[in-house]
GROMACS .gro file of C-alpha atoms in nm:
model
  207
    1UNK     CA    1  -1.652  -1.045   1.024
    2UNK     CA    2  -1.430  -0.948   0.731
    3UNK     CA    3  -1.311  -1.139   0.426
    4UNK     CA    4  -0.978  -1.025   0.278
    5UNK     CA    5  -0.884  -1.068  -0.086
    6UNK     CA    6  -0.541  -0.966  -0.214
    7UNK     CA    7  -0.315  -1.002  -0.515
    8UNK     CA    8  -0.037  -1.246  -0.428
    9UNK     CA    9   0.240  -0.985  -0.467
   10UNK     CA   10   0.040  -0.682  -0.344
   11UNK     CA   11   0.243  -0.575  -0.041
   12UNK     CA   12   0.189  -0.897   0.160
   13UNK     CA   13   0.372  -0.759   0.466
   14UNK     CA   14   0.143  -0.457   0.498
   15UNK     CA   15  -0.163  -0.671   0.427
   16UNK     CA   16  -0.067  -0.925   0.692
   17UNK     CA   17   0.003  -0.642   0.936
   18UNK     CA   18  -0.344  -0.499   0.871
   19UNK     CA   19  -0.506  -0.837   0.933
   20UNK     CA   20  -0.316  -0.862   1.262
   21UNK     CA   21  -0.428  -0.511   1.364
   22UNK     CA   22  -0.790  -0.594   1.282
   23UNK     CA   23  -0.782  -0.908   1.494
   24UNK     CA   24  -0.618  -0.724   1.784
   25UNK     CA   25  -0.901  -0.468   1.762
   26UNK     CA   26  -1.157  -0.741   1.801
   27UNK     CA   27  -1.260  -0.749   1.435
   28UNK     CA   28  -1.286  -1.106   1.318
   29UNK     CA   29  -1.120  -1.192   0.988
   30UNK     CA   30  -1.318  -1.488   0.858
   31UNK     CA   31  -1.082  -1.581   0.579
   32UNK     CA   32  -0.788  -1.436   0.390
   33UNK     CA   33  -0.742  -1.529   0.026
   34UNK     CA   34  -0.470  -1.435  -0.220
   35UNK     CA   35  -0.463  -1.495  -0.593
   36UNK     CA   36  -0.207  -1.478  -0.872
   37UNK     CA   37  -0.362  -1.538  -1.214
   38UNK     CA   38  -0.726  -1.640  -1.172
   39UNK     CA   39  -1.013  -1.493  -0.973
   40UNK     CA   40  -1.327  -1.702  -1.033
   41UNK     CA   41  -1.240  -1.960  -0.769
   42UNK     CA   42  -1.173  -1.694  -0.504
   43UNK     CA   43  -1.495  -1.507  -0.587
   44UNK     CA   44  -1.679  -1.838  -0.556
   45UNK     CA   45  -1.526  -1.896  -0.213
   46UNK     CA   46  -1.620  -1.544  -0.114
   47UNK     CA   47  -1.981  -1.603  -0.212
   48UNK     CA   48  -1.996  -1.933  -0.025
   49UNK     CA   49  -1.847  -1.782   0.290
   50UNK     CA   50  -2.149  -1.559   0.342
   51UNK     CA   51  -1.928  -1.270   0.456
   52UNK     CA   52  -2.065  -0.925   0.375
   53UNK     CA   53  -1.757  -0.705   0.432
   54UNK     CA   54  -1.470  -0.752   0.187
   55UNK     CA   55  -1.130  -0.587   0.225
   56UNK     CA   56  -0.940  -0.587  -0.105
   57UNK     CA   57  -0.578  -0.513  -0.195
   58UNK     CA   58  -0.504  -0.543  -0.569
   59UNK     CA   59  -0.412  -0.330  -0.867
   60UNK     CA   60  -0.665  -0.161  -1.093
   61UNK     CA   61  -0.638  -0.420  -1.369
   62UNK     CA   62  -0.743  -0.690  -1.127
   63UNK     CA   63  -0.998  -0.457  -0.970
   64UNK     CA   64  -1.185  -0.443  -1.302
   65UNK     CA   65  -1.180  -0.823  -1.332
   66UNK     CA   66  -1.289  -0.871  -0.972
   67UNK     CA   67  -1.579  -0.627  -0.983
   68UNK     CA   68  -1.690  -0.770  -1.315
   69UNK     CA   69  -1.696  -1.115  -1.159
   70UNK     CA   70  -1.864  -0.974  -0.847
   71UNK     CA   71  -2.138  -0.834  -1.070
   72UNK     CA   72  -2.196  -1.172  -1.228
   73UNK     CA   73  -2.215  -1.339  -0.886
   74UNK     CA   74  -2.433  -1.057  -0.746
   75UNK     CA   75  -2.178  -0.973  -0.475
   76UNK     CA   76  -2.270  -0.606  -0.465
   77UNK     CA   77  -2.547  -0.378  -0.348
   78UNK     CA   78  -2.677  -0.300   0.000
   79UNK     CA   79  -2.586  -0.643   0.140
   80UNK     CA   80  -2.215  -0.605   0.066
   81UNK     CA   81  -1.946  -0.353   0.160
   82UNK     CA   82  -1.625  -0.350  -0.042
   83UNK     CA   83  -1.325  -0.169   0.111
   84UNK     CA   84  -1.043  -0.135  -0.139
   85UNK     CA   85  -0.686  -0.012  -0.100
   86UNK     CA   86  -0.692   0.172  -0.432
   87UNK     CA   87  -0.411   0.398  -0.548
   88UNK     CA   88  -0.568   0.392  -0.894
   89UNK     CA   89  -0.578   0.628  -1.190
   90UNK     CA   90  -0.888   0.846  -1.237
   91UNK     CA   91  -1.177   0.666  -1.410
   92UNK     CA   92  -0.987   0.336  -1.396
   93UNK     CA   93  -1.310   0.137  -1.417
   94UNK     CA   94  -1.393   0.276  -1.761
   95UNK     CA   95  -1.113   0.086  -1.935
   96UNK     CA   96  -1.275  -0.188  -2.143
   97UNK     CA   97  -1.068  -0.500  -2.075
   98UNK     CA   98  -1.339  -0.724  -1.925
   99UNK     CA   99  -1.659  -0.872  -2.063
  100UNK     CA  100  -1.872  -0.643  -1.845
  101UNK     CA  101  -2.030  -0.323  -1.971
  102UNK     CA  102  -1.957   0.014  -1.813
  103UNK     CA  103  -2.305   0.016  -1.660
  104UNK     CA  104  -2.243  -0.325  -1.502
  105UNK     CA  105  -1.907  -0.214  -1.364
  106UNK     CA  106  -2.061   0.098  -1.212
  107UNK     CA  107  -2.341  -0.107  -1.061
  108UNK     CA  108  -2.088  -0.342  -0.897
  109UNK     CA  109  -1.886  -0.047  -0.766
  110UNK     CA  110  -2.177   0.150  -0.623
  111UNK     CA  111  -2.128   0.188  -0.249
  112UNK     CA  112  -1.769   0.059  -0.252
  113UNK     CA  113  -1.521   0.258  -0.043
  114UNK     CA  114  -1.180   0.310  -0.203
  115UNK     CA  115  -0.879   0.433  -0.007
  116UNK     CA  116  -0.599   0.626  -0.175
  117UNK     CA  117  -0.250   0.705  -0.048
  118UNK     CA  118  -0.169   1.047   0.093
  119UNK     CA  119   0.117   1.155  -0.130
  120UNK     CA  120   0.246   1.428   0.102
  121UNK     CA  121   0.177   1.559   0.450
  122UNK     CA  122  -0.084   1.834   0.470
  123UNK     CA  123   0.086   2.005   0.764
  124UNK     CA  124   0.334   2.293   0.748
  125UNK     CA  125   0.582   2.117   0.975
  126UNK     CA  126   0.947   2.173   0.892
  127UNK     CA  127   1.103   1.828   0.859
  128UNK     CA  128   1.457   1.704   0.918
  129UNK     CA  129   1.537   1.815   0.562
  130UNK     CA  130   1.478   2.177   0.663
  131UNK     CA  131   1.177   2.201   0.434
  132UNK     CA  132   0.802   2.163   0.464
  133UNK     CA  133   0.619   1.912   0.244
  134UNK     CA  134   0.502   2.192   0.013
  135UNK     CA  135   0.855   2.329  -0.025
  136UNK     CA  136   0.986   1.984  -0.109
  137UNK     CA  137   0.705   1.936  -0.362
  138UNK     CA  138   0.791   2.264  -0.535
  139UNK     CA  139   1.147   2.139  -0.589
  140UNK     CA  140   1.029   1.796  -0.699
  141UNK     CA  141   0.798   1.941  -0.963
  142UNK     CA  142   1.094   2.129  -1.115
  143UNK     CA  143   1.347   1.844  -1.117
  144UNK     CA  144   1.097   1.575  -1.222
  145UNK     CA  145   0.997   1.775  -1.533
  146UNK     CA  146   0.636   1.674  -1.467
  147UNK     CA  147   0.719   1.301  -1.486
  148UNK     CA  148   0.542   1.252  -1.156
  149UNK     CA  149   0.508   0.943  -0.944
  150UNK     CA  150   0.238   0.955  -0.680
  151UNK     CA  151   0.477   0.773  -0.446
  152UNK     CA  152   0.766   1.021  -0.473
  153UNK     CA  153   0.710   1.149  -0.119
  154UNK     CA  154   0.750   0.797   0.019
  155UNK     CA  155   1.075   0.749  -0.172
  156UNK     CA  156   1.206   1.080  -0.035
  157UNK     CA  157   1.108   0.986   0.319
  158UNK     CA  158   1.262   0.643   0.274
  159UNK     CA  159   1.599   0.788   0.174
  160UNK     CA  160   1.595   1.020   0.474
  161UNK     CA  161   1.494   0.740   0.710
  162UNK     CA  162   1.779   0.520   0.588
  163UNK     CA  163   2.030   0.806   0.608
  164UNK     CA  164   1.925   0.883   0.967
  165UNK     CA  165   1.938   0.514   1.058
  166UNK     CA  166   2.292   0.485   0.922
  167UNK     CA  167   2.391   0.803   1.105
  168UNK     CA  168   2.256   0.668   1.433
  169UNK     CA  169   2.442   0.337   1.414
  170UNK     CA  170   2.713   0.493   1.632
  171UNK     CA  171   2.477   0.426   1.925
  172UNK     CA  172   2.523   0.053   1.866
  173UNK     CA  173   2.887   0.038   1.758
  174UNK     CA  174   3.027   0.321   1.970
  175UNK     CA  175   3.110   0.680   1.884
  176UNK     CA  176   3.482   0.620   1.846
  177UNK     CA  177   3.426   0.335   1.601
  178UNK     CA  178   3.187   0.558   1.407
  179UNK     CA  179   3.443   0.841   1.388
  180UNK     CA  180   3.706   0.593   1.268
  181UNK     CA  181   3.507   0.526   0.951
  182UNK     CA  182   3.243   0.278   1.056
  183UNK     CA  183   3.024   0.335   0.749
  184UNK     CA  184   3.312   0.237   0.520
  185UNK     CA  185   3.278  -0.117   0.655
  186UNK     CA  186   2.902  -0.138   0.599
  187UNK     CA  187   2.792  -0.492   0.503
  188UNK     CA  188   2.420  -0.557   0.473
  189UNK     CA  189   2.482  -0.933   0.509
  190UNK     CA  190   2.647  -0.888   0.849
  191UNK     CA  191   2.413  -0.975   1.138
  192UNK     CA  192   2.548  -0.701   1.363
  193UNK     CA  193   2.486  -0.443   1.091
  194UNK     CA  194   2.140  -0.585   1.026
  195UNK     CA  195   2.045  -0.556   1.393
  196UNK     CA  196   2.189  -0.204   1.419
  197UNK     CA  197   2.005  -0.078   1.110
  198UNK     CA  198   1.672  -0.231   1.217
  199UNK     CA  199   1.699  -0.085   1.568
  200UNK     CA  200   1.804   0.253   1.428
  201UNK     CA  201   1.507   0.255   1.190
  202UNK     CA  202   1.271   0.173   1.476
  203UNK     CA  203   1.416   0.460   1.678
  204UNK     CA  204   1.409   0.711   1.392
  205UNK     CA  205   1.174   1.009   1.436
  206UNK     CA  206   0.999   1.019   1.099
  207UNK     CA  207   0.894   1.384   1.091
   0.00000   0.00000   0.00000
């Protein structure tokens, strides 16, 4: 049985999708809690629930507050397993913005498993752009002037996915309509366009 704890605005769609996938896999989700500006109540509920596996989705500022509170409530150690979606900066727990010491923070974090995002594919596959991930990254490092975002690969993929989806809308409106300038009439509020884009995105090969 798993207890989930997430920041109110921390990708709720992906979080809810994960909960659904867990339940479909036969993993019971005892309770799902979200918070916005206070954590003591949720940590109290977590302690009372008796659940030993906690899946967390929150930013690093809240991570420090949560693990500090977890230390105070003794929600750490061999009896508990924290699984955190954590695209955090290196040594994020060392920032002193809680009333816990560094030693206390490290004690609360011992044994926790943190998951980071994979910024770019590790394969040498040539994508629809005509480049491999490494070739794209070489170009990005030049044009970004070292002002890197760890999510730049996702933004690049997102632009390509949308471009391909728009290109493939001819399958839903007809090739002749497409040739006549279909994209010039694009209206994201139009239900037909909405359906076409969503279906095209679903059918897009994201390589």
